[in-house]
mmCIF file of C-alpha atoms in Angstrom:
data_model
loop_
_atom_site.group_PDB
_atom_site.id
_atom_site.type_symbol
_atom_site.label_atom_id
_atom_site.label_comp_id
_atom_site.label_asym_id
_atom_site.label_seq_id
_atom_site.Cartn_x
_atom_site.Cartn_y
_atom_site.Cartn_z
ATOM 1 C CA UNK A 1 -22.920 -17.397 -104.311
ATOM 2 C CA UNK A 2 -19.959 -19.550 -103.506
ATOM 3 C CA UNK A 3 -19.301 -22.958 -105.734
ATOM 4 C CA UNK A 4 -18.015 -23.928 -102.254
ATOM 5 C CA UNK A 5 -21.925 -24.728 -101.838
ATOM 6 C CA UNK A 6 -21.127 -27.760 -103.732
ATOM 7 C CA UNK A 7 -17.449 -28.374 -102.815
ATOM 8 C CA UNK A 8 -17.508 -31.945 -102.505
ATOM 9 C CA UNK A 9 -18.415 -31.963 -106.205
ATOM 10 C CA UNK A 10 -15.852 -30.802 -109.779
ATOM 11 C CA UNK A 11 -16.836 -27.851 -110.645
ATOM 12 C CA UNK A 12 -18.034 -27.744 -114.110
ATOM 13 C CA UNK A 13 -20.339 -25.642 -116.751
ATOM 14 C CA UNK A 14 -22.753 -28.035 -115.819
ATOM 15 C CA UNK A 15 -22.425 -27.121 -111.989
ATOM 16 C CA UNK A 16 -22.250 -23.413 -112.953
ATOM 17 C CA UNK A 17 -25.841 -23.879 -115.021
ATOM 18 C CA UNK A 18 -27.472 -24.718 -111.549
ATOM 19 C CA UNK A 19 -26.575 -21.588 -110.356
ATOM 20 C CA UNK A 20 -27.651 -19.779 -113.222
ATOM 21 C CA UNK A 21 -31.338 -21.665 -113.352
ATOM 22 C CA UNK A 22 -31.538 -21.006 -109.369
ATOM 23 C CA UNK A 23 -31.011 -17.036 -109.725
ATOM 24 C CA UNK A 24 -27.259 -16.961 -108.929
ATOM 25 C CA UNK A 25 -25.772 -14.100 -111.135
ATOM 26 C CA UNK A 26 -22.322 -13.398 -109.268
ATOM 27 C CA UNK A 27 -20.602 -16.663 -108.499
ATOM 28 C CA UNK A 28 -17.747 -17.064 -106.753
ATOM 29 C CA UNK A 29 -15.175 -19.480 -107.823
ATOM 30 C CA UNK A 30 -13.914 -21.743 -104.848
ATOM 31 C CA UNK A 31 -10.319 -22.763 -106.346
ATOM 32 C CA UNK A 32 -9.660 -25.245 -103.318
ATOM 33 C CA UNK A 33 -8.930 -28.641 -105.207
ATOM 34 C CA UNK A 34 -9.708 -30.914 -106.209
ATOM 35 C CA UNK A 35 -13.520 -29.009 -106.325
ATOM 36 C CA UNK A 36 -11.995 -26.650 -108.694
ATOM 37 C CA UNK A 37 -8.921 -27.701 -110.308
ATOM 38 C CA UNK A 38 -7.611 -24.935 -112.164
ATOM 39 C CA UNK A 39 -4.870 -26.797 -113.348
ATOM 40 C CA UNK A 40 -6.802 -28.525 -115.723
ATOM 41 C CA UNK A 41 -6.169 -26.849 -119.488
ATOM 42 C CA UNK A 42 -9.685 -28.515 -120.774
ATOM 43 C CA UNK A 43 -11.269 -27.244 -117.555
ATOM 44 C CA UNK A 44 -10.142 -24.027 -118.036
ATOM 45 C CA UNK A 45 -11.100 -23.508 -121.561
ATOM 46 C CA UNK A 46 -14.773 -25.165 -120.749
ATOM 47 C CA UNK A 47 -15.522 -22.307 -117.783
ATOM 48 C CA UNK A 48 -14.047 -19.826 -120.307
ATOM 49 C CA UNK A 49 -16.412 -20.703 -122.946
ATOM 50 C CA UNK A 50 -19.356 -20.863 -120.089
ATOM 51 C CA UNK A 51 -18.468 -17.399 -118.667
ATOM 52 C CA UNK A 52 -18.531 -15.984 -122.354
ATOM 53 C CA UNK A 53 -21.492 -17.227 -123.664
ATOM 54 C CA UNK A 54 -23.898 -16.072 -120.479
ATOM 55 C CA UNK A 55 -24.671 -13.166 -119.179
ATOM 56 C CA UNK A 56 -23.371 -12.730 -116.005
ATOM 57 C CA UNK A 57 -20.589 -10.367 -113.673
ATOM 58 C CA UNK A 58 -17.289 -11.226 -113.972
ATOM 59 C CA UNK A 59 -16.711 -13.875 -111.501
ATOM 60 C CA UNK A 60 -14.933 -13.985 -108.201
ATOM 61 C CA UNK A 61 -11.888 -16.165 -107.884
ATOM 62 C CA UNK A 62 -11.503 -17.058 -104.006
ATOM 63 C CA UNK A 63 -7.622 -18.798 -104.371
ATOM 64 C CA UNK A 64 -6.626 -21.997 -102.669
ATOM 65 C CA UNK A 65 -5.947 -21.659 -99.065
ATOM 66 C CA UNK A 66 -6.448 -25.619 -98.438
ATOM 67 C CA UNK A 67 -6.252 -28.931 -100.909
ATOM 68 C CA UNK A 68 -8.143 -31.926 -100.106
ATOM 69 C CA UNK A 69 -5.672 -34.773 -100.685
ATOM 70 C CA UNK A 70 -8.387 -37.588 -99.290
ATOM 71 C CA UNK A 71 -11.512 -38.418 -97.669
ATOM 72 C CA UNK A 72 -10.457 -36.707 -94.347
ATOM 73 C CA UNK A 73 -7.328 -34.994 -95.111
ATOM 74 C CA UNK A 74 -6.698 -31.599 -95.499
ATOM 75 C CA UNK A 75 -3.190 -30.153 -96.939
ATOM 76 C CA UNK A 76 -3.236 -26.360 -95.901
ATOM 77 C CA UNK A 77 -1.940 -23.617 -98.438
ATOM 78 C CA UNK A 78 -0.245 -21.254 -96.325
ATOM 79 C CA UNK A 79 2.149 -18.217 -97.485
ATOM 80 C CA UNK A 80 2.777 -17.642 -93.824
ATOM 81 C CA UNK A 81 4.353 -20.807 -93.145
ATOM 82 C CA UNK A 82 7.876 -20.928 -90.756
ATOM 83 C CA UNK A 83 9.006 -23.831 -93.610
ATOM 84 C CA UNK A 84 10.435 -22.174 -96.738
ATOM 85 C CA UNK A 85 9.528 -24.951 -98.350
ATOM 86 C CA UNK A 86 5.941 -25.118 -97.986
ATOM 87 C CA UNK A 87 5.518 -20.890 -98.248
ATOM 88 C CA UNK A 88 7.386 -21.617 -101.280
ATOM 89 C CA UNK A 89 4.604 -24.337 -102.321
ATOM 90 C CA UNK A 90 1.825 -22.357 -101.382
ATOM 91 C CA UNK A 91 3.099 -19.528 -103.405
ATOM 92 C CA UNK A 92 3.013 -21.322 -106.343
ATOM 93 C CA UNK A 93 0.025 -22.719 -105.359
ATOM 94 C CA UNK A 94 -1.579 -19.625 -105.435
ATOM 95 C CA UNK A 95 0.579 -18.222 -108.442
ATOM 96 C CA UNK A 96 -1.436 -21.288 -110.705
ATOM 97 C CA UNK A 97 -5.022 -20.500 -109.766
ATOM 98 C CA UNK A 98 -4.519 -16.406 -110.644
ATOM 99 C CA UNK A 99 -3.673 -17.877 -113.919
ATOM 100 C CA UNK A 100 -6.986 -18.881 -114.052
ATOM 101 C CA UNK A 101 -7.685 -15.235 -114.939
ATOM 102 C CA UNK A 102 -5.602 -15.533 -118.395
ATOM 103 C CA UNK A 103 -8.834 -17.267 -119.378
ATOM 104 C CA UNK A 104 -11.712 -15.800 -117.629
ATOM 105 C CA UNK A 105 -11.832 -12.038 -116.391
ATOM 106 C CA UNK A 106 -12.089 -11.588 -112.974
ATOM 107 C CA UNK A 107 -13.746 -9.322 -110.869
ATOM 108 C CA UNK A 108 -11.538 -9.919 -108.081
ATOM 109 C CA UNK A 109 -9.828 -12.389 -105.819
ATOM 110 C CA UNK A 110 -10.201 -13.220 -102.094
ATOM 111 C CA UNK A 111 -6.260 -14.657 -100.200
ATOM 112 C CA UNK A 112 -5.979 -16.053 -97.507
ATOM 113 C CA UNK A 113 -2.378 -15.806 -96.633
ATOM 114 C CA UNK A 114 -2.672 -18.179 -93.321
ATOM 115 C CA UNK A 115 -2.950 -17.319 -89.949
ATOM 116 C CA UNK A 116 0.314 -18.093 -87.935
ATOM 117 C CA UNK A 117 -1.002 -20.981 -86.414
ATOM 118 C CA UNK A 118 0.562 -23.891 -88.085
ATOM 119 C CA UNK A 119 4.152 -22.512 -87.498
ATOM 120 C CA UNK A 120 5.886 -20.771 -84.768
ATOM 121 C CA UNK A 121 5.172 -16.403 -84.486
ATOM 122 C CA UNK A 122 8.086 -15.878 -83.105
ATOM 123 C CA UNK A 123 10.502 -17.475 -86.018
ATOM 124 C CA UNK A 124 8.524 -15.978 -89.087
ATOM 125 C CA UNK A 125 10.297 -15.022 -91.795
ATOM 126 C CA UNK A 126 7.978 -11.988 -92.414
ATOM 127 C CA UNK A 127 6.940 -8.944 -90.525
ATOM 128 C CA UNK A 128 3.585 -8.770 -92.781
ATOM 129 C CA UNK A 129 2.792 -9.434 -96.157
ATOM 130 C CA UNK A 130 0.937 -7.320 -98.901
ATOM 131 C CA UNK A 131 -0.933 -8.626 -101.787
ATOM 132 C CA UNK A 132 -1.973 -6.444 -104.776
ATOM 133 C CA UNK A 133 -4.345 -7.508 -107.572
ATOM 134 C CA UNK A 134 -5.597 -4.909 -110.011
ATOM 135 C CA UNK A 135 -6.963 -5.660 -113.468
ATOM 136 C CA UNK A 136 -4.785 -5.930 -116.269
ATOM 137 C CA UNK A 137 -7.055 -4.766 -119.387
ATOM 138 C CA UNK A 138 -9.072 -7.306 -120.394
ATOM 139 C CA UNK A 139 -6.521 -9.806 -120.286
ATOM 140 C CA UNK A 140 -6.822 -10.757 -116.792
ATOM 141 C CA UNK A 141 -5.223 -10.160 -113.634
ATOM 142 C CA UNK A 142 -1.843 -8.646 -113.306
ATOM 143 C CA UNK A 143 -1.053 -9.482 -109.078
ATOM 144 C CA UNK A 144 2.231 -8.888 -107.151
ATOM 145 C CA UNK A 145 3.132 -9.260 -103.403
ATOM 146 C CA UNK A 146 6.146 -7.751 -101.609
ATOM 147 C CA UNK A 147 7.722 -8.284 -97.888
ATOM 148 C CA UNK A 148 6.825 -5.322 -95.361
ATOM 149 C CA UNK A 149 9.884 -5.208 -92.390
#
């Protein structure tokens, strides 16, 4: 199951404990923020601890493709934007939450790149994209992306 059940709500150990007592085994972790803010250190090391002491798979990390920034507005990740700027941003974006998996092993991650249809097709900087992530020992998550032309 997704934590984005309960994306209007932090996710926390406490959140993750729900799951648990409802059946859940394999969770997926919704890193859209601010439900999952994998930016925060004591966050980080208090779903570490949680993933450690139960018993369940290594957990799916679904990285940001949107942020919430209020009650009705919606900031959109995007590594297909036209604007270097924001494919810059999102790339960074994106770059923070796989660092999530420095803490907590990973059984793998779900990108979504963006679809083309906040910017313009025909002035895209890139032909296609390709994203690899492949386990890095049990350290984490060692992921790289290249340009295709």
């Amino acid at each position: 199951i997704s934590t984005c059940a309960f994306e209007d709500e932090p996710l926390s150990p406490a959140a993750l404990d729900r799951l648990l007592g409802a059946g859940f085994t394999q969770i997926e972790l919704f890193a859209n923020r601010p439900h999952f803010d994998y930016r925060d250190r004591s966050l980080q090391k208090d779903l570490s601890r949680w993933f450690r002491s139960n018993e369940v798979p290594a957990p799916l990390l679904h990285l940001p493709f949107r942020e919430r920034t209020g009650h009705a507005n919606i900031r959109p990740i995007s590594a297909l934007a036209t604007a270097e700027r924001e494919r810059t941003a999102a790339v960074d974006e994106i770059k923070r939450a796989l660092e999530f998996a420095d803490h907590v092993r990973i059984a793998h991650v779900v990108v979504h790149l963006g679809d083309g249809s906040l910017g313009r097709p025909q002035e895209g900087p890139y032909d296609a994209i390709v994203v690899t992530a492949a386990p890095c020992g049990t350290d984490g998550l060692k992921a790289s992306s290249g340009r295709m032309t």
